[in-house]
Short mmCIF file of C-alpha atoms in Angstrom, two decimals:
data_model
loop_
_atom_site.label_atom_id
_atom_site.label_comp_id
_atom_site.label_asym_id
_atom_site.label_seq_id
_atom_site.Cartn_x
_atom_site.Cartn_y
_atom_site.Cartn_z
CA MET A 1 -4.83 -96.06 52.87
CA ASN A 2 -3.01 -94.01 50.27
CA THR A 3 -4.91 -91.43 48.31
CA PRO A 4 -5.72 -92.95 44.89
CA SER A 5 -4.37 -91.49 41.70
CA PRO A 6 -6.99 -89.51 39.78
CA PHE A 7 -6.39 -91.97 36.93
CA SER A 8 -6.99 -95.13 38.96
CA ARG A 9 -10.78 -95.18 38.39
CA ARG A 10 -11.09 -96.43 41.97
CA ARG A 11 -13.88 -95.23 44.23
CA PHE A 12 -13.00 -95.85 47.89
CA LEU A 13 -15.99 -96.43 50.12
CA GLY A 14 -16.26 -94.49 53.36
CA SER A 15 -14.38 -96.86 55.63
CA LEU A 16 -15.56 -95.20 58.83
CA SER A 17 -19.26 -95.34 58.00
CA LEU A 18 -19.12 -98.86 56.58
CA GLY A 19 -17.00 -100.05 59.48
CA ALA A 20 -19.42 -98.50 61.95
CA ALA A 21 -22.35 -100.20 60.24
CA ALA A 22 -20.59 -103.56 60.26
CA ALA A 23 -19.68 -103.17 63.92
CA MET A 24 -23.25 -102.20 64.78
CA ILE A 25 -24.65 -105.26 62.97
CA ALA A 26 -22.23 -107.56 64.81
CA ALA A 27 -22.82 -105.93 68.18
CA ARG A 28 -26.59 -106.07 67.85
CA LEU A 29 -26.52 -109.73 66.85
CA ARG A 30 -24.12 -110.63 69.68
CA GLY A 31 -26.28 -108.84 72.20
CA GLN A 32 -29.65 -110.12 71.06
CA SER A 33 -31.84 -111.54 73.80
CA VAL A 34 -34.14 -114.53 73.48
CA ALA A 35 -37.37 -114.95 75.35
CA PRO A 36 -37.63 -117.94 77.70
CA ALA A 37 -39.13 -121.11 76.32
CA SER A 38 -42.27 -120.63 78.37
CA ALA A 39 -43.03 -117.20 76.85
CA PRO A 40 -46.44 -117.18 75.15
CA THR A 41 -46.48 -116.80 71.38
CA ARG A 42 -49.13 -115.51 69.03
CA LYS A 43 -49.43 -114.73 65.37
CA LEU A 44 -48.43 -111.13 64.77
CA GLY A 45 -50.48 -108.95 62.45
CA VAL A 46 -48.78 -107.67 59.30
CA ALA A 47 -49.97 -104.74 57.18
CA LEU A 48 -48.69 -104.52 53.62
CA VAL A 49 -48.00 -100.98 52.40
CA GLY A 50 -48.41 -101.13 48.62
CA LEU A 51 -50.35 -103.81 46.77
CA GLY A 52 -48.36 -104.09 43.55
CA GLY A 53 -46.95 -107.16 41.86
CA TYR A 54 -44.66 -108.30 44.68
CA SER A 55 -47.37 -108.09 47.34
CA THR A 56 -49.90 -109.78 45.07
CA GLY A 57 -47.66 -112.47 43.64
CA GLN A 58 -45.37 -113.25 46.56
CA LEU A 59 -46.09 -111.70 49.97
CA GLY A 60 -49.86 -112.25 50.01
CA PRO A 61 -49.56 -115.97 49.17
CA ALA A 62 -46.61 -116.35 51.56
CA LEU A 63 -48.66 -114.94 54.45
CA ARG A 64 -51.06 -117.85 54.00
CA GLN A 65 -48.14 -120.17 54.82
CA THR A 66 -46.56 -118.34 57.74
CA LYS A 67 -46.63 -119.83 61.24
CA HIS A 68 -45.89 -116.75 63.33
CA CYS A 69 -47.62 -113.91 61.48
CA ARG A 70 -50.76 -113.21 59.46
CA LEU A 71 -52.05 -110.55 57.10
CA ALA A 72 -54.07 -108.14 59.25
CA GLY A 73 -54.37 -105.03 57.07
CA VAL A 74 -53.23 -103.09 54.01
CA VAL A 75 -52.28 -99.55 53.01
CA THR A 76 -53.28 -98.83 49.42
CA GLY A 77 -54.31 -96.03 47.11
CA SER A 78 -57.34 -98.05 45.95
CA ARG A 79 -60.17 -98.68 48.41
CA GLU A 80 -61.66 -101.20 45.97
CA LYS A 81 -58.41 -103.16 45.89
CA GLY A 82 -58.21 -103.03 49.69
CA GLU A 83 -61.73 -104.39 50.06
CA LYS A 84 -60.86 -107.33 47.82
CA TRP A 85 -57.78 -108.10 49.91
CA ALA A 86 -59.89 -107.91 53.08
CA ARG A 87 -62.38 -110.41 51.68
CA ASP A 88 -59.71 -112.75 50.35
CA HIS A 89 -57.58 -112.74 53.51
CA GLY A 90 -60.27 -112.38 56.14
CA PHE A 91 -59.36 -109.14 57.90
CA PRO A 92 -61.88 -106.37 58.74
CA SER A 93 -62.42 -103.49 56.35
CA GLY A 94 -61.49 -101.15 59.21
CA ASN A 95 -57.92 -102.33 58.68
CA ILE A 96 -57.78 -100.83 55.19
CA TYR A 97 -55.81 -97.57 55.13
CA ASN A 98 -54.75 -95.20 52.39
CA TYR A 99 -51.49 -93.29 52.25
CA ASP A 100 -53.10 -90.20 53.82
CA THR A 101 -54.47 -92.18 56.80
CA MET A 102 -51.43 -94.40 57.34
CA ASP A 103 -50.57 -92.60 60.58
CA GLN A 104 -53.77 -94.02 62.10
CA LEU A 105 -52.05 -97.40 62.27
CA ALA A 106 -50.87 -96.19 65.68
CA GLY A 107 -54.29 -96.89 67.18
CA ASN A 108 -54.73 -100.38 65.72
CA PRO A 109 -53.59 -103.21 68.05
CA ASP A 110 -54.30 -105.80 65.32
CA ILE A 111 -51.19 -104.64 63.44
CA ASP A 112 -47.73 -105.29 64.86
CA ILE A 113 -45.56 -105.19 61.72
CA VAL A 114 -45.69 -102.96 58.64
CA TYR A 115 -44.10 -104.28 55.43
CA VAL A 116 -43.23 -101.42 53.06
CA VAL A 117 -43.50 -102.59 49.43
CA THR A 118 -43.80 -99.26 47.61
CA PRO A 119 -41.39 -97.87 44.96
CA ASN A 120 -37.85 -97.26 46.21
CA ALA A 121 -38.09 -93.48 46.48
CA LEU A 122 -41.10 -93.81 48.81
CA HIS A 123 -39.49 -96.28 51.23
CA ALA A 124 -38.00 -93.70 53.58
CA GLY A 125 -41.22 -91.76 54.12
CA HIS A 126 -43.33 -94.87 54.66
CA VAL A 127 -40.83 -96.52 57.01
CA ILE A 128 -40.54 -93.37 59.12
CA ARG A 129 -44.32 -93.01 59.35
CA ALA A 130 -44.71 -96.67 60.33
CA ALA A 131 -42.04 -96.30 63.02
CA LYS A 132 -43.70 -93.17 64.41
CA ALA A 133 -46.93 -95.18 64.58
CA GLY A 134 -45.09 -97.61 66.87
CA LYS A 135 -44.97 -100.50 64.41
CA HIS A 136 -42.01 -102.78 63.67
CA VAL A 137 -40.99 -102.51 60.03
CA ILE A 138 -39.81 -104.65 57.15
CA CYS A 139 -38.66 -102.57 54.18
CA GLU A 140 -38.31 -104.08 50.75
CA LYS A 141 -34.94 -103.76 49.03
CA PRO A 142 -33.20 -101.52 48.23
CA MET A 143 -33.65 -99.87 51.62
CA ALA A 144 -33.77 -96.37 50.09
CA VAL A 145 -32.35 -94.28 47.26
CA SER A 146 -29.58 -92.67 49.33
CA VAL A 147 -27.49 -93.24 52.44
CA ALA A 148 -28.96 -90.06 53.92
CA GLU A 149 -32.45 -91.55 53.67
CA CYS A 150 -31.20 -94.78 55.27
CA ASP A 151 -29.80 -92.79 58.19
CA ALA A 152 -33.14 -91.04 58.71
CA MET A 153 -34.97 -94.39 58.67
CA LEU A 154 -32.59 -95.93 61.19
CA ALA A 155 -32.88 -92.89 63.46
CA ALA A 156 -36.69 -92.99 63.35
CA CYS A 157 -36.80 -96.68 64.27
CA ARG A 158 -34.32 -96.19 67.11
CA ALA A 159 -36.30 -93.24 68.45
CA ALA A 160 -39.54 -95.25 68.36
CA LYS A 161 -37.84 -98.37 69.80
CA VAL A 162 -39.09 -100.54 66.94
CA LYS A 163 -37.19 -103.12 64.91
CA LEU A 164 -36.25 -102.61 61.26
CA SER A 165 -35.48 -105.42 58.82
CA ILE A 166 -34.81 -105.44 55.07
CA GLY A 167 -36.54 -107.83 52.67
CA TYR A 168 -33.44 -109.88 51.89
CA ARG A 169 -35.31 -113.14 51.34
CA LEU A 170 -32.26 -115.09 50.09
CA HIS A 171 -30.79 -115.20 53.59
CA PHE A 172 -33.61 -117.68 54.28
CA ASP A 173 -33.10 -119.84 51.19
CA PRO A 174 -31.11 -123.11 51.65
CA TYR A 175 -28.84 -122.50 48.63
CA HIS A 176 -27.55 -119.19 49.97
CA GLN A 177 -27.43 -120.67 53.46
CA GLU A 178 -25.11 -123.33 52.02
CA LEU A 179 -22.93 -120.56 50.60
CA MET A 180 -22.75 -118.97 54.05
CA ARG A 181 -21.98 -122.35 55.64
CA LEU A 182 -19.05 -122.87 53.28
CA VAL A 183 -17.80 -119.39 54.15
CA LYS A 184 -17.99 -120.10 57.87
CA GLU A 185 -16.49 -123.58 57.82
CA LYS A 186 -13.93 -122.85 55.04
CA GLU A 187 -14.44 -126.30 53.54
CA PHE A 188 -12.84 -125.07 50.30
CA GLY A 189 -10.76 -122.36 51.96
CA ALA A 190 -11.67 -118.67 51.91
CA PHE A 191 -13.43 -117.53 48.75
CA ASN A 192 -11.29 -115.03 46.87
CA ARG A 193 -12.88 -114.78 43.40
CA LEU A 194 -16.55 -113.83 43.20
CA ALA A 195 -18.77 -113.16 40.19
CA GLY A 196 -22.47 -112.47 39.85
CA ASP A 197 -24.78 -111.41 37.03
CA PHE A 198 -28.53 -110.78 37.28
CA ALA A 199 -30.50 -109.42 34.33
CA PHE A 200 -33.76 -109.66 32.46
CA VAL A 201 -35.25 -108.03 29.37
CA MET A 202 -37.57 -105.15 30.24
CA LYS A 203 -40.03 -104.76 27.39
CA SER A 204 -42.14 -101.80 28.53
CA LYS A 205 -41.76 -98.69 30.67
CA VAL A 206 -42.47 -99.34 34.37
CA TRP A 207 -41.65 -97.44 37.57
CA ARG A 208 -38.41 -99.43 37.99
CA ALA A 209 -37.00 -97.53 35.03
CA ASP A 210 -38.18 -94.13 36.32
CA LYS A 211 -35.38 -92.40 38.22
CA LYS A 212 -37.78 -90.35 40.34
CA LEU A 213 -39.39 -93.50 41.73
CA ALA A 214 -36.59 -96.07 41.49
CA GLY A 215 -33.53 -93.95 42.19
CA GLY A 216 -31.69 -95.68 39.36
CA GLY A 217 -31.97 -98.58 36.95
CA PRO A 218 -31.21 -102.31 37.25
CA LEU A 219 -28.45 -101.68 39.81
CA MET A 220 -31.12 -100.63 42.34
CA ASP A 221 -33.47 -103.46 41.37
CA LEU A 222 -31.28 -106.44 40.47
CA GLY A 223 -27.70 -105.47 41.19
CA VAL A 224 -28.38 -105.32 44.92
CA TYR A 225 -28.75 -109.14 44.83
CA VAL A 226 -25.26 -109.48 43.34
CA ILE A 227 -23.89 -107.13 46.00
CA GLN A 228 -25.60 -109.15 48.72
CA SER A 229 -24.22 -112.49 47.53
CA ALA A 230 -20.71 -111.07 47.13
CA CYS A 231 -20.76 -109.72 50.68
CA MET A 232 -22.03 -113.11 51.90
CA ALA A 233 -19.21 -114.94 50.12
CA ALA A 234 -16.65 -112.47 51.47
CA GLY A 235 -17.63 -113.40 55.00
CA GLY A 236 -20.37 -110.87 55.63
CA ILE A 237 -18.11 -107.87 55.17
CA ALA A 238 -18.34 -104.94 52.78
CA PRO A 239 -15.94 -104.07 49.97
CA VAL A 240 -13.42 -101.33 50.65
CA ALA A 241 -13.44 -99.95 47.11
CA ILE A 242 -15.30 -100.02 43.81
CA THR A 243 -13.32 -100.05 40.54
CA ALA A 244 -14.02 -100.33 36.82
CA ALA A 245 -17.67 -99.32 37.07
CA LYS A 246 -18.97 -98.98 33.52
CA GLU A 247 -22.39 -98.26 32.09
CA GLU A 248 -23.32 -100.41 29.11
CA LYS A 249 -24.34 -98.78 25.85
CA LYS A 250 -28.08 -98.17 25.74
CA THR A 251 -30.18 -99.89 23.10
CA ARG A 252 -33.60 -98.52 24.21
CA LEU A 253 -33.40 -94.81 24.97
CA ASP A 254 -37.22 -94.68 25.03
CA LEU A 255 -37.28 -97.01 28.07
CA PHE A 256 -34.17 -95.75 29.85
CA PRO A 257 -33.81 -91.99 29.25
CA ASP A 258 -32.45 -91.17 32.72
CA VAL A 259 -31.27 -94.50 34.22
CA GLU A 260 -28.73 -97.09 33.14
CA GLU A 261 -29.86 -99.98 30.93
CA GLY A 262 -26.94 -102.09 32.14
CA ILE A 263 -23.88 -101.63 34.34
CA SER A 264 -20.83 -103.62 35.49
CA TRP A 265 -18.41 -103.04 38.35
CA THR A 266 -15.63 -104.59 40.43
CA MET A 267 -15.62 -104.85 44.23
CA GLU A 268 -12.37 -104.96 46.18
CA PHE A 269 -12.67 -106.65 49.57
CA PRO A 270 -10.07 -106.84 52.35
CA GLY A 271 -7.36 -109.45 51.83
CA GLY A 272 -7.28 -109.20 48.04
CA VAL A 273 -10.75 -110.72 47.45
CA VAL A 274 -12.24 -109.49 44.17
CA GLY A 275 -15.88 -109.59 43.12
CA GLU A 276 -17.21 -108.89 39.62
CA GLY A 277 -20.80 -107.69 39.29
CA LYS A 278 -23.11 -107.15 36.33
CA THR A 279 -26.76 -106.29 35.89
CA SER A 280 -28.98 -105.26 32.99
CA TYR A 281 -32.51 -104.80 31.68
CA ALA A 282 -31.40 -105.86 28.17
CA ARG A 283 -30.51 -109.56 28.52
CA SER A 284 -31.40 -112.62 30.61
CA VAL A 285 -28.97 -114.16 33.10
CA ASN A 286 -29.21 -115.27 36.73
CA GLN A 287 -26.03 -116.65 38.34
CA PHE A 288 -23.43 -116.33 41.09
CA ARG A 289 -20.10 -118.13 41.53
CA ALA A 290 -17.55 -118.10 44.34
CA GLU A 291 -14.12 -119.71 44.01
CA ALA A 292 -11.67 -120.68 46.75
CA PRO A 293 -8.24 -122.38 46.67
CA ARG A 294 -9.79 -125.85 47.10
CA GLY A 295 -13.17 -125.55 45.45
CA PHE A 296 -16.12 -123.52 44.22
CA ILE A 297 -19.86 -123.07 44.57
CA GLU A 298 -22.07 -121.88 41.72
CA LEU A 299 -25.77 -121.01 41.90
CA LYS A 300 -27.68 -120.93 38.62
CA PRO A 301 -30.36 -119.65 38.86
CA ALA A 302 -29.15 -117.81 41.93
CA PHE A 303 -31.67 -115.07 42.72
CA SER A 304 -35.14 -116.34 41.79
CA TYR A 305 -38.12 -116.68 44.13
CA SER A 306 -37.99 -120.47 43.66
CA GLY A 307 -36.29 -123.14 41.58
CA LEU A 308 -32.73 -122.31 42.61
CA ARG A 309 -30.07 -124.84 41.64
CA GLY A 310 -26.41 -125.19 42.48
CA ASP A 311 -23.18 -126.98 41.83
CA SER A 312 -19.96 -127.24 43.78
CA THR A 313 -16.67 -129.10 43.95
CA ARG A 314 -18.52 -131.78 45.93
CA GLY A 315 -21.12 -132.17 43.18
CA PRO A 316 -24.63 -130.86 42.38
CA LEU A 317 -26.58 -129.12 45.16
CA ARG A 318 -30.24 -129.99 45.64
CA PHE A 319 -32.39 -129.03 48.62
CA ASP A 320 -35.87 -130.55 48.81
CA PRO A 321 -38.67 -129.88 49.45
CA PRO A 322 -38.78 -126.32 48.06
CA VAL A 323 -39.17 -123.51 50.59
CA ASN A 324 -41.16 -120.30 50.46
CA GLN A 325 -38.44 -117.67 50.94
CA GLN A 326 -40.85 -114.88 51.84
CA ALA A 327 -42.76 -116.96 54.40
CA ARG A 328 -39.50 -117.91 56.09
CA GLN A 329 -38.32 -114.30 56.03
CA MET A 330 -41.51 -112.89 57.58
CA ASP A 331 -41.75 -115.68 60.16
CA ASP A 332 -38.18 -115.01 61.24
CA PHE A 333 -38.91 -111.31 61.74
CA ALA A 334 -42.07 -112.11 63.70
CA GLN A 335 -39.96 -114.29 65.99
CA CYS A 336 -37.44 -111.45 66.32
CA VAL A 337 -40.27 -109.27 67.62
CA LEU A 338 -41.73 -111.97 69.88
CA GLN A 339 -38.34 -112.95 71.33
CA ASN A 340 -36.85 -109.42 71.36
CA ARG A 341 -33.87 -110.29 69.19
CA GLU A 342 -32.38 -108.56 66.19
CA SER A 343 -33.00 -109.50 62.57
CA ARG A 344 -30.22 -111.22 60.66
CA VAL A 345 -30.96 -108.71 57.86
CA PRO A 346 -31.15 -105.43 59.81
CA GLY A 347 -31.45 -101.89 58.55
CA GLU A 348 -27.71 -101.40 58.94
CA MET A 349 -27.17 -104.06 56.27
CA GLY A 350 -29.56 -102.25 53.94
CA ARG A 351 -27.63 -99.03 54.53
CA ARG A 352 -24.35 -100.77 53.73
CA ASP A 353 -25.68 -101.91 50.36
CA VAL A 354 -27.04 -98.47 49.46
CA GLN A 355 -23.60 -97.04 50.26
CA ILE A 356 -22.05 -99.58 47.85
CA ILE A 357 -24.62 -98.65 45.18
CA GLU A 358 -23.80 -94.95 45.63
CA ALA A 359 -20.09 -95.76 45.17
CA ILE A 360 -20.79 -97.70 41.96
CA TYR A 361 -22.77 -94.81 40.51
CA ALA A 362 -20.11 -92.32 41.62
#
C-alpha cells in the first residue's frame, strides 16, 4: 500500500490489527465445538449491570421471553430500584449488587452471564470485573471508547476463560439476516455500493452527549449501526481506509459542546467497494441500502428495535411474525455458553468497529 499524500484526506486503518481481528473471528468460529445432543440444558442466570432505559425498556422485557436464560440479578446504584426489579422478576434480594460490591458476583452460582449496559466509558471496567468474577459477558455497543480498552477487555476474558459477546442485536433480526444471505449467495452479485444513515433529534442533554461518559457523539451511539451493516454487506470484512470524514455544523452548542452533533464519512473496502455513512442528533432518518450489479436491498427503517421493513429487486421484504431481537440475541449467547461455542458477535468484532470509529474521528 502506497503512503497516502498528505492532501488525500484518507485515513488508512491499521491493516495488521484489523486483519488479525478478522482472522481471529474466523478461526474461532471455524473451531467452535458443539455439545452432544444428549447434553443437559438449563436456563442460565443473567445479571444486568445498569438499569437505565435500555435495560428497562428492552432487556428486562426480553428476558421474560427467553428460552435459555433468565434474569437472576442486577447491579445498580439504587438499592430501591434493585428491590423493585427483584420483586418484578422473581429473583432473591441477595442477588442485588451495587457497583462497589460487583466483585462478589464470583461467589454467586445463580449468575452465569453478566450483561454490561452502563455508559460507554464504563464498559471496560465493568467487563473486566465481570470476567475476573468468572462470569461470561455480553457488553452493549460500542464495546468501549478506545481500541486500547477493547484489548484490555479481550485479554481479561481470555485470562479468565470466559466468553465475551457484543450486543449487536441486528445479527438476530430476519431483515439483516436476509442481507447476509444475499451477500453469501450473491443472488444479485457482490454488493459494491453501500449507504447508511441513522439519526434522531436529541432535545435535551443526556449522557450520550457527554464525552466523558460516551466517548463521542452520535457516531458512538448510532453510527456504529451503519458501520455494522456496511461490514455485513461487504461480506463480513472491515474497510481498509476512511475518507471524506466531515463533522456537520453544530446548531445546538448547548447540547453538544465537546462532541459532534452530526458526522459523515466514506469507507473504502477491498475490491473497490465503497460505503457512505451518516449519523446525527439533529434530524430523523433510519435507512440502509446495498447495491450490486444485478439488484439491491434497502431497509427502511433499518436499525429499530422492531418494525423493520425492506425492499429489494425481488420486491418488498416482509418477515412475520415479529421477533424480539434482544431475546434472540441473549438466547444465542446462552447456547454458546451451554454448547461451548463462540458467539457470532464476539469481542473481536466489537474491537474492529471501535478501530473504525477511531479512524473516522482521526
